[in-house]
RNA sequence: GGCUGGGUGGCAGAAUGGCCAUGCGACGGACUGCAAAUCCGUUCUACGCGGGUUCGAUUCCCGCCCCAGCCUCCA
């Protein structure tokens, strides 16, 4: 059995065959740091984190590079608006991003190159394009890519250059030879940061940074190039044009694009005023719940944000952690150590994930395994420990289930302190001993109003946070 | 208009040419002082519409309708 990946370039699932299995080279377009990460960013980050984890879990070595765009029009505008230096704004947003991603359980990429730290690489690549006549400089000092010179333009997005020109909503830039041409370099403007280049001072266009940085960090071709679906056109199309013209090499073997986050079935967008930052949501939901939500639909499908769906994710995670509770799961550092009778679960998860990272199917496997753990819990504690160990290990391949179950299940006491909760539980225990069930039930109702759910067990009462 | 994806039971969300997804919800049973959690069972003729291929299609083919995204900065 082997991994199949949907390749946006060919529009079909293909067997995954990296050039070097010991070093899968993966480049993901990260974010432009002028504001906090929203759920759309979170989805990209979590989806590709899941992909890296899975590739590593099945034995690949992966070099994961994710860039940071820290110079562009929006950043310049926002910094001016705030009356702060560009560097202050971007440093602040990068720190916030790192914090958000760590909270969501995303691994740190192996490299996180910044555009401003890579300008010489970009200048060099633009020079190659000029030398080969794939680019031209204008009177005003801009440099454009000559799309008409590149025959493969439109292959990734399925767009036809002729159609694009015909329906060109692109406003006419007098200096462009072709409306499809795009900026590689923008001539310096007063009040804007600028770098030196042989053809004049200025700053890089957006697309060139990914071509230059991916080449510097990983060479060419990449095994995987990823990003949000909206980057297919024009960003990735332009990257292909740049890299292939400059390097005589196909930029990437596999293109992976994730679907959008929607809100009430509309795209989440700042212009619609319906976007949520990761921070907004972390105030209301545990980070691992967000992660479950983000992986609960297939990465290429749209993901609809609703309160109900978030609650569903919370319930799902609670079910999994409840299965792990009060067990000491066996630690399996390697799949090979899983007992024979539990291997089928590992195989089923792999089968799901090997099919283009089918996380919903993977969750189905985890739920069935959780049921198996629960079944064994009473009668066969040792077998339950083993099954729980596998559940935990498989959850780990998705970046989940690594916490102590009781920390998760008792993560939040709402507006009561833990000692108050415990005091009330003790009071109730007293009442129950006296068979004063009216009092006992009143205390239970009182706790329920604070979102605390009780469970009476033979050896005492435990409480947990109730998600409703 | 062009280019991508989609339309599955009360909700979310997979797979699949003929049998079970899975989770949540609802209902019944076991357990419990009652609950909760858990287990067992049931629920809902689920597959956008109309044709075709087939012994048999939600699944393949054709046409249509509808939705979302991209075509302009966007994860």
PDB file of N, CA, C and O (backbone and C1' of nucleotides) in Angstrom, chain B residues 4-33:
ATOM      1  P     U B   4     -11.167  23.391 -16.292  1.00  0.00           P
ATOM      2  O5'   U B   4     -10.608  23.496 -14.823  1.00  0.00           O
ATOM      3  C5'   U B   4     -11.443  23.113 -13.789  1.00  0.00           C
ATOM      4  C4'   U B   4     -10.761  23.437 -12.502  1.00  0.00           C
ATOM      5  C3'   U B   4     -11.363  22.559 -11.414  1.00  0.00           C
ATOM      6  O3'   U B   4     -10.515  21.431 -11.242  1.00  0.00           O
ATOM      7  C1'   U B   4     -11.753  24.823 -10.885  1.00  0.00           C
ATOM      8  P     G B   5     -11.187  19.994 -11.420  1.00  0.00           P
ATOM      9  O5'   G B   5     -11.650  19.640  -9.941  1.00  0.00           O
ATOM     10  C5'   G B   5     -12.953  19.955  -9.577  1.00  0.00           C
ATOM     11  C4'   G B   5     -12.973  20.309  -8.131  1.00  0.00           C
ATOM     12  C3'   G B   5     -14.152  19.626  -7.454  1.00  0.00           C
ATOM     13  O3'   G B   5     -13.716  18.455  -6.792  1.00  0.00           O
ATOM     14  C1'   G B   5     -14.404  21.971  -7.284  1.00  0.00           C
ATOM     15  P     G B   6     -14.608  17.158  -6.918  1.00  0.00           P
ATOM     16  O5'   G B   6     -15.701  17.432  -5.807  1.00  0.00           O
ATOM     17  C5'   G B   6     -16.979  17.779  -6.181  1.00  0.00           C
ATOM     18  C4'   G B   6     -17.634  18.525  -5.067  1.00  0.00           C
ATOM     19  C3'   G B   6     -19.078  18.078  -4.853  1.00  0.00           C
ATOM     20  O3'   G B   6     -19.115  17.122  -3.818  1.00  0.00           O
ATOM     21  C1'   G B   6     -19.049  20.379  -5.356  1.00  0.00           C
ATOM     22  P     G B   7     -20.544  16.352  -3.586  1.00  0.00           P
ATOM     23  O5'   G B   7     -21.389  17.398  -2.701  1.00  0.00           O
ATOM     24  C5'   G B   7     -22.611  17.037  -2.079  1.00  0.00           C
ATOM     25  C4'   G B   7     -23.691  17.971  -2.562  1.00  0.00           C
ATOM     26  C3'   G B   7     -25.060  17.298  -2.769  1.00  0.00           C
ATOM     27  O3'   G B   7     -25.941  17.693  -1.725  1.00  0.00           O
ATOM     28  C1'   G B   7     -24.492  18.774  -4.565  1.00  0.00           C
ATOM     29  P     U B   8     -25.672  17.390  -0.200  1.00  0.00           P
ATOM     30  O5'   U B   8     -25.735  15.817  -0.138  1.00  0.00           O
ATOM     31  C5'   U B   8     -26.958  15.126  -0.464  1.00  0.00           C
ATOM     32  C4'   U B   8     -26.830  13.699  -0.055  1.00  0.00           C
ATOM     33  C3'   U B   8     -26.850  13.450   1.456  1.00  0.00           C
ATOM     34  O3'   U B   8     -28.187  13.361   1.936  1.00  0.00           O
ATOM     35  C1'   U B   8     -25.062  12.250   0.473  1.00  0.00           C
ATOM     36  P     G B   9     -28.734  14.450   2.910  1.00  0.00           P
ATOM     37  O5'   G B   9     -29.437  13.604   4.053  1.00  0.00           O
ATOM     38  C5'   G B   9     -30.881  13.566   4.212  1.00  0.00           C
ATOM     39  C4'   G B   9     -31.216  12.401   5.118  1.00  0.00           C
ATOM     40  C3'   G B   9     -31.097  12.691   6.614  1.00  0.00           C
ATOM     41  O3'   G B   9     -32.391  12.825   7.192  1.00  0.00           O
ATOM     42  C1'   G B   9     -29.915  10.701   6.026  1.00  0.00           C
ATOM     43  P     G B  10     -33.318  14.036   6.847  1.00  0.00           P
ATOM     44  O5'   G B  10     -33.566  14.613   8.300  1.00  0.00           O
ATOM     45  C5'   G B  10     -34.095  15.928   8.464  1.00  0.00           C
ATOM     46  C4'   G B  10     -33.325  16.658   9.537  1.00  0.00           C
ATOM     47  C3'   G B  10     -31.844  16.841   9.231  1.00  0.00           C
ATOM     48  O3'   G B  10     -31.623  17.969   8.413  1.00  0.00           O
ATOM     49  C1'   G B  10     -32.092  16.039  11.436  1.00  0.00           C
ATOM     50  P     C B  11     -30.349  18.043   7.457  1.00  0.00           P
ATOM     51  O5'   C B  11     -29.192  18.369   8.492  1.00  0.00           O
ATOM     52  C5'   C B  11     -29.092  19.652   9.095  1.00  0.00           C
ATOM     53  C4'   C B  11     -27.876  19.707   9.990  1.00  0.00           C
ATOM     54  C3'   C B  11     -26.553  19.366   9.312  1.00  0.00           C
ATOM     55  O3'   C B  11     -26.008  20.471   8.625  1.00  0.00           O
ATOM     56  C1'   C B  11     -26.707  18.185  11.343  1.00  0.00           C
ATOM     57  P     A B  12     -25.054  20.206   7.363  1.00  0.00           P
ATOM     58  O5'   A B  12     -23.752  19.568   8.028  1.00  0.00           O
ATOM     59  C5'   A B  12     -22.884  20.377   8.804  1.00  0.00           C
ATOM     60  C4'   A B  12     -21.775  19.531   9.358  1.00  0.00           C
ATOM     61  C3'   A B  12     -20.913  18.796   8.342  1.00  0.00           C
ATOM     62  O3'   A B  12     -19.925  19.645   7.775  1.00  0.00           O
ATOM     63  C1'   A B  12     -21.459  17.341  10.101  1.00  0.00           C
ATOM     64  P     G B  13     -19.387  19.380   6.283  1.00  0.00           P
ATOM     65  O5'   G B  13     -18.857  17.887   6.341  1.00  0.00           O
ATOM     66  C5'   G B  13     -17.680  17.558   7.080  1.00  0.00           C
ATOM     67  C4'   G B  13     -17.456  16.069   6.993  1.00  0.00           C
ATOM     68  C3'   G B  13     -17.374  15.541   5.566  1.00  0.00           C
ATOM     69  O3'   G B  13     -16.054  15.695   5.071  1.00  0.00           O
ATOM     70  C1'   G B  13     -18.863  14.212   6.812  1.00  0.00           C
ATOM     71  P     A B  14     -15.736  15.293   3.551  1.00  0.00           P
ATOM     72  O5'   A B  14     -15.430  13.748   3.742  1.00  0.00           O
ATOM     73  C5'   A B  14     -15.576  12.859   2.663  1.00  0.00           C
ATOM     74  C4'   A B  14     -15.202  11.491   3.149  1.00  0.00           C
ATOM     75  C3'   A B  14     -15.324  10.405   2.103  1.00  0.00           C
ATOM     76  O3'   A B  14     -14.143  10.343   1.323  1.00  0.00           O
ATOM     77  C1'   A B  14     -16.425   9.706   4.046  1.00  0.00           C
ATOM     78  P     A B  15     -14.212  10.071  -0.223  1.00  0.00           P
ATOM     79  O5'   A B  15     -14.502   8.500  -0.267  1.00  0.00           O
ATOM     80  C5'   A B  15     -13.647   7.596   0.430  1.00  0.00           C
ATOM     81  C4'   A B  15     -14.329   6.271   0.566  1.00  0.00           C
ATOM     82  C3'   A B  15     -14.874   5.684  -0.731  1.00  0.00           C
ATOM     83  O3'   A B  15     -13.869   4.988  -1.434  1.00  0.00           O
ATOM     84  C1'   A B  15     -16.538   5.577   0.927  1.00  0.00           C
ATOM     85  P     U B  16     -13.967   4.920  -3.041  1.00  0.00           P
ATOM     86  O5'   U B  16     -15.179   3.919  -3.240  1.00  0.00           O
ATOM     87  C5'   U B  16     -15.072   2.564  -2.792  1.00  0.00           C
ATOM     88  C4'   U B  16     -16.419   1.897  -2.952  1.00  0.00           C
ATOM     89  C3'   U B  16     -17.026   1.993  -4.346  1.00  0.00           C
ATOM     90  O3'   U B  16     -16.530   0.982  -5.198  1.00  0.00           O
ATOM     91  C1'   U B  16     -18.657   2.579  -2.762  1.00  0.00           C
ATOM     92  P     G B  17     -16.542   1.269  -6.788  1.00  0.00           P
ATOM     93  O5'   G B  17     -18.081   0.998  -7.233  1.00  0.00           O
ATOM     94  C5'   G B  17     -18.434  -0.282  -7.256  1.00  0.00           C
ATOM     95  C4'   G B  17     -19.890  -0.504  -7.445  1.00  0.00           C
ATOM     96  C3'   G B  17     -20.240  -1.999  -7.499  1.00  0.00           C
ATOM     97  O3'   G B  17     -20.440  -2.629  -6.248  1.00  0.00           O
ATOM     98  C1'   G B  17     -21.393  -0.740  -9.184  1.00  0.00           C
ATOM     99  P     G B  18     -21.193  -1.870  -4.977  1.00  0.00           P
ATOM    100  O5'   G B  18     -22.607  -2.585  -5.061  1.00  0.00           O
ATOM    101  C5'   G B  18     -23.723  -2.054  -4.330  1.00  0.00           C
ATOM    102  C4'   G B  18     -24.869  -3.059  -4.413  1.00  0.00           C
ATOM    103  C3'   G B  18     -24.822  -4.123  -3.330  1.00  0.00           C
ATOM    104  O3'   G B  18     -25.904  -3.896  -2.436  1.00  0.00           O
ATOM    105  C1'   G B  18     -25.127  -5.069  -5.489  1.00  0.00           C
ATOM    106  P     C B  19     -25.961  -2.822  -1.399  1.00  0.00           P
ATOM    107  O5'   C B  19     -26.661  -3.601  -0.216  1.00  0.00           O
ATOM    108  C5'   C B  19     -26.452  -3.194   1.105  1.00  0.00           C
ATOM    109  C4'   C B  19     -25.923  -4.350   1.918  1.00  0.00           C
ATOM    110  C3'   C B  19     -25.069  -3.913   3.104  1.00  0.00           C
ATOM    111  O3'   C B  19     -25.868  -3.421   4.156  1.00  0.00           O
ATOM    112  C1'   C B  19     -24.007  -5.674   1.997  1.00  0.00           C
ATOM    113  P     C B  20     -26.189  -1.810   4.073  1.00  0.00           P
ATOM    114  O5'   C B  20     -25.563  -1.322   5.426  1.00  0.00           O
ATOM    115  C5'   C B  20     -24.811  -2.210   6.203  1.00  0.00           C
ATOM    116  C4'   C B  20     -24.115  -1.467   7.297  1.00  0.00           C
ATOM    117  C3'   C B  20     -23.538  -0.091   6.942  1.00  0.00           C
ATOM    118  O3'   C B  20     -24.500   0.951   7.092  1.00  0.00           O
ATOM    119  C1'   C B  20     -21.847  -1.374   7.909  1.00  0.00           C
ATOM    120  P     A B  21     -24.375   2.331   6.365  1.00  0.00           P
ATOM    121  O5'   A B  21     -22.847   2.771   6.467  1.00  0.00           O
ATOM    122  C5'   A B  21     -22.323   3.295   7.660  1.00  0.00           C
ATOM    123  C4'   A B  21     -20.824   3.168   7.635  1.00  0.00           C
ATOM    124  C3'   A B  21     -20.128   3.623   8.913  1.00  0.00           C
ATOM    125  O3'   A B  21     -20.109   2.576   9.856  1.00  0.00           O
ATOM    126  C1'   A B  21     -19.052   4.584   7.045  1.00  0.00           C
ATOM    127  P     U B  22     -20.608   2.893  11.358  1.00  0.00           P
ATOM    128  O5'   U B  22     -19.727   4.146  11.780  1.00  0.00           O
ATOM    129  C5'   U B  22     -18.351   4.010  12.069  1.00  0.00           C
ATOM    130  C4'   U B  22     -17.752   5.374  12.270  1.00  0.00           C
ATOM    131  C3'   U B  22     -18.519   6.282  13.226  1.00  0.00           C
ATOM    132  O3'   U B  22     -18.224   5.990  14.577  1.00  0.00           O
ATOM    133  C1'   U B  22     -18.007   7.488  11.274  1.00  0.00           C
ATOM    134  P     G B  23     -19.295   6.206  15.692  1.00  0.00           P
ATOM    135  O5'   G B  23     -19.299   7.786  15.882  1.00  0.00           O
ATOM    136  C5'   G B  23     -18.135   8.418  16.399  1.00  0.00           C
ATOM    137  C4'   G B  23     -18.321   9.908  16.357  1.00  0.00           C
ATOM    138  C3'   G B  23     -19.601  10.433  16.984  1.00  0.00           C
ATOM    139  O3'   G B  23     -19.509  10.521  18.390  1.00  0.00           O
ATOM    140  C1'   G B  23     -19.290  11.462  14.902  1.00  0.00           C
ATOM    141  P     C B  24     -20.774  10.343  19.257  1.00  0.00           P
ATOM    142  O5'   C B  24     -21.608  11.667  18.940  1.00  0.00           O
ATOM    143  C5'   C B  24     -21.108  12.938  19.333  1.00  0.00           C
ATOM    144  C4'   C B  24     -22.009  14.024  18.795  1.00  0.00           C
ATOM    145  C3'   C B  24     -23.473  13.920  19.185  1.00  0.00           C
ATOM    146  O3'   C B  24     -23.718  14.383  20.500  1.00  0.00           O
ATOM    147  C1'   C B  24     -23.310  14.426  16.896  1.00  0.00           C
ATOM    148  P     G B  25     -24.833  13.647  21.358  1.00  0.00           P
ATOM    149  O5'   G B  25     -26.172  13.938  20.533  1.00  0.00           O
ATOM    150  C5'   G B  25     -26.643  15.270  20.392  1.00  0.00           C
ATOM    151  C4'   G B  25     -27.881  15.288  19.532  1.00  0.00           C
ATOM    152  C3'   G B  25     -29.014  14.390  19.986  1.00  0.00           C
ATOM    153  O3'   G B  25     -29.761  14.982  21.026  1.00  0.00           O
ATOM    154  C1'   G B  25     -28.738  14.184  17.650  1.00  0.00           C
ATOM    155  P     A B  26     -30.477  14.060  22.102  1.00  0.00           P
ATOM    156  O5'   A B  26     -31.577  13.293  21.233  1.00  0.00           O
ATOM    157  C5'   A B  26     -32.669  14.013  20.669  1.00  0.00           C
ATOM    158  C4'   A B  26     -33.571  13.058  19.945  1.00  0.00           C
ATOM    159  C3'   A B  26     -33.957  11.809  20.730  1.00  0.00           C
ATOM    160  O3'   A B  26     -35.031  12.066  21.623  1.00  0.00           O
ATOM    161  C1'   A B  26     -33.286  11.184  18.562  1.00  0.00           C
ATOM    162  P     C B  27     -35.112  11.256  22.996  1.00  0.00           P
ATOM    163  O5'   C B  27     -35.517   9.800  22.508  1.00  0.00           O
ATOM    164  C5'   C B  27     -36.783   9.564  21.893  1.00  0.00           C
ATOM    165  C4'   C B  27     -36.874   8.122  21.454  1.00  0.00           C
ATOM    166  C3'   C B  27     -36.527   7.088  22.519  1.00  0.00           C
ATOM    167  O3'   C B  27     -37.586   6.854  23.422  1.00  0.00           O
ATOM    168  C1'   C B  27     -35.466   6.517  20.494  1.00  0.00           C
ATOM    169  P     G B  28     -37.213   6.419  24.929  1.00  0.00           P
ATOM    170  O5'   G B  28     -36.790   4.891  24.741  1.00  0.00           O
ATOM    171  C5'   G B  28     -37.788   3.917  24.473  1.00  0.00           C
ATOM    172  C4'   G B  28     -37.136   2.574  24.245  1.00  0.00           C
ATOM    173  C3'   G B  28     -36.269   2.047  25.376  1.00  0.00           C
ATOM    174  O3'   G B  28     -36.997   1.492  26.445  1.00  0.00           O
ATOM    175  C1'   G B  28     -35.164   1.723  23.312  1.00  0.00           C
ATOM    176  P     G B  29     -36.330   1.507  27.924  1.00  0.00           P
ATOM    177  O5'   G B  29     -35.200   0.392  27.783  1.00  0.00           O
ATOM    178  C5'   G B  29     -35.568  -0.976  27.617  1.00  0.00           C
ATOM    179  C4'   G B  29     -34.324  -1.811  27.452  1.00  0.00           C
ATOM    180  C3'   G B  29     -33.329  -1.764  28.603  1.00  0.00           C
ATOM    181  O3'   G B  29     -33.709  -2.574  29.700  1.00  0.00           O
ATOM    182  C1'   G B  29     -32.178  -1.578  26.550  1.00  0.00           C
ATOM    183  P     A B  30     -33.186  -2.181  31.189  1.00  0.00           P
ATOM    184  O5'   A B  30     -31.633  -2.542  31.120  1.00  0.00           O
ATOM    185  C5'   A B  30     -31.220  -3.897  30.979  1.00  0.00           C
ATOM    186  C4'   A B  30     -29.717  -3.975  30.928  1.00  0.00           C
ATOM    187  C3'   A B  30     -28.997  -3.360  32.127  1.00  0.00           C
ATOM    188  O3'   A B  30     -28.937  -4.252  33.217  1.00  0.00           O
ATOM    189  C1'   A B  30     -27.978  -2.631  30.121  1.00  0.00           C
ATOM    190  P     C B  31     -29.128  -3.705  34.706  1.00  0.00           P
ATOM    191  O5'   C B  31     -27.903  -2.707  34.912  1.00  0.00           O
ATOM    192  C5'   C B  31     -26.573  -3.212  35.016  1.00  0.00           C
ATOM    193  C4'   C B  31     -25.599  -2.053  35.053  1.00  0.00           C
ATOM    194  C3'   C B  31     -25.870  -1.017  36.138  1.00  0.00           C
ATOM    195  O3'   C B  31     -25.307  -1.416  37.382  1.00  0.00           O
ATOM    196  C1'   C B  31     -25.510   0.080  34.083  1.00  0.00           C
ATOM    197  P     U B  32     -26.088  -1.162  38.710  1.00  0.00           P
ATOM    198  O5'   U B  32     -26.193   0.423  38.818  1.00  0.00           O
ATOM    199  C5'   U B  32     -25.050   1.201  39.158  1.00  0.00           C
ATOM    200  C4'   U B  32     -25.434   2.657  39.186  1.00  0.00           C
ATOM    201  C3'   U B  32     -26.570   3.019  40.129  1.00  0.00           C
ATOM    202  O3'   U B  32     -26.073   3.213  41.453  1.00  0.00           O
ATOM    203  C1'   U B  32     -26.893   4.075  38.019  1.00  0.00           C
ATOM    204  P     G B  33     -26.872   2.622  42.652  1.00  0.00           P
ATOM    205  O5'   G B  33     -28.222   3.449  42.630  1.00  0.00           O
ATOM    206  C5'   G B  33     -29.395   2.892  43.247  1.00  0.00           C
ATOM    207  C4'   G B  33     -30.409   3.958  43.444  1.00  0.00           C
ATOM    208  C3'   G B  33     -30.748   4.789  42.212  1.00  0.00           C
ATOM    209  O3'   G B  33     -31.711   4.103  41.425  1.00  0.00           O
ATOM    210  C1'   G B  33     -30.426   6.222  44.054  1.00  0.00           C
TER     211        G B  33
END
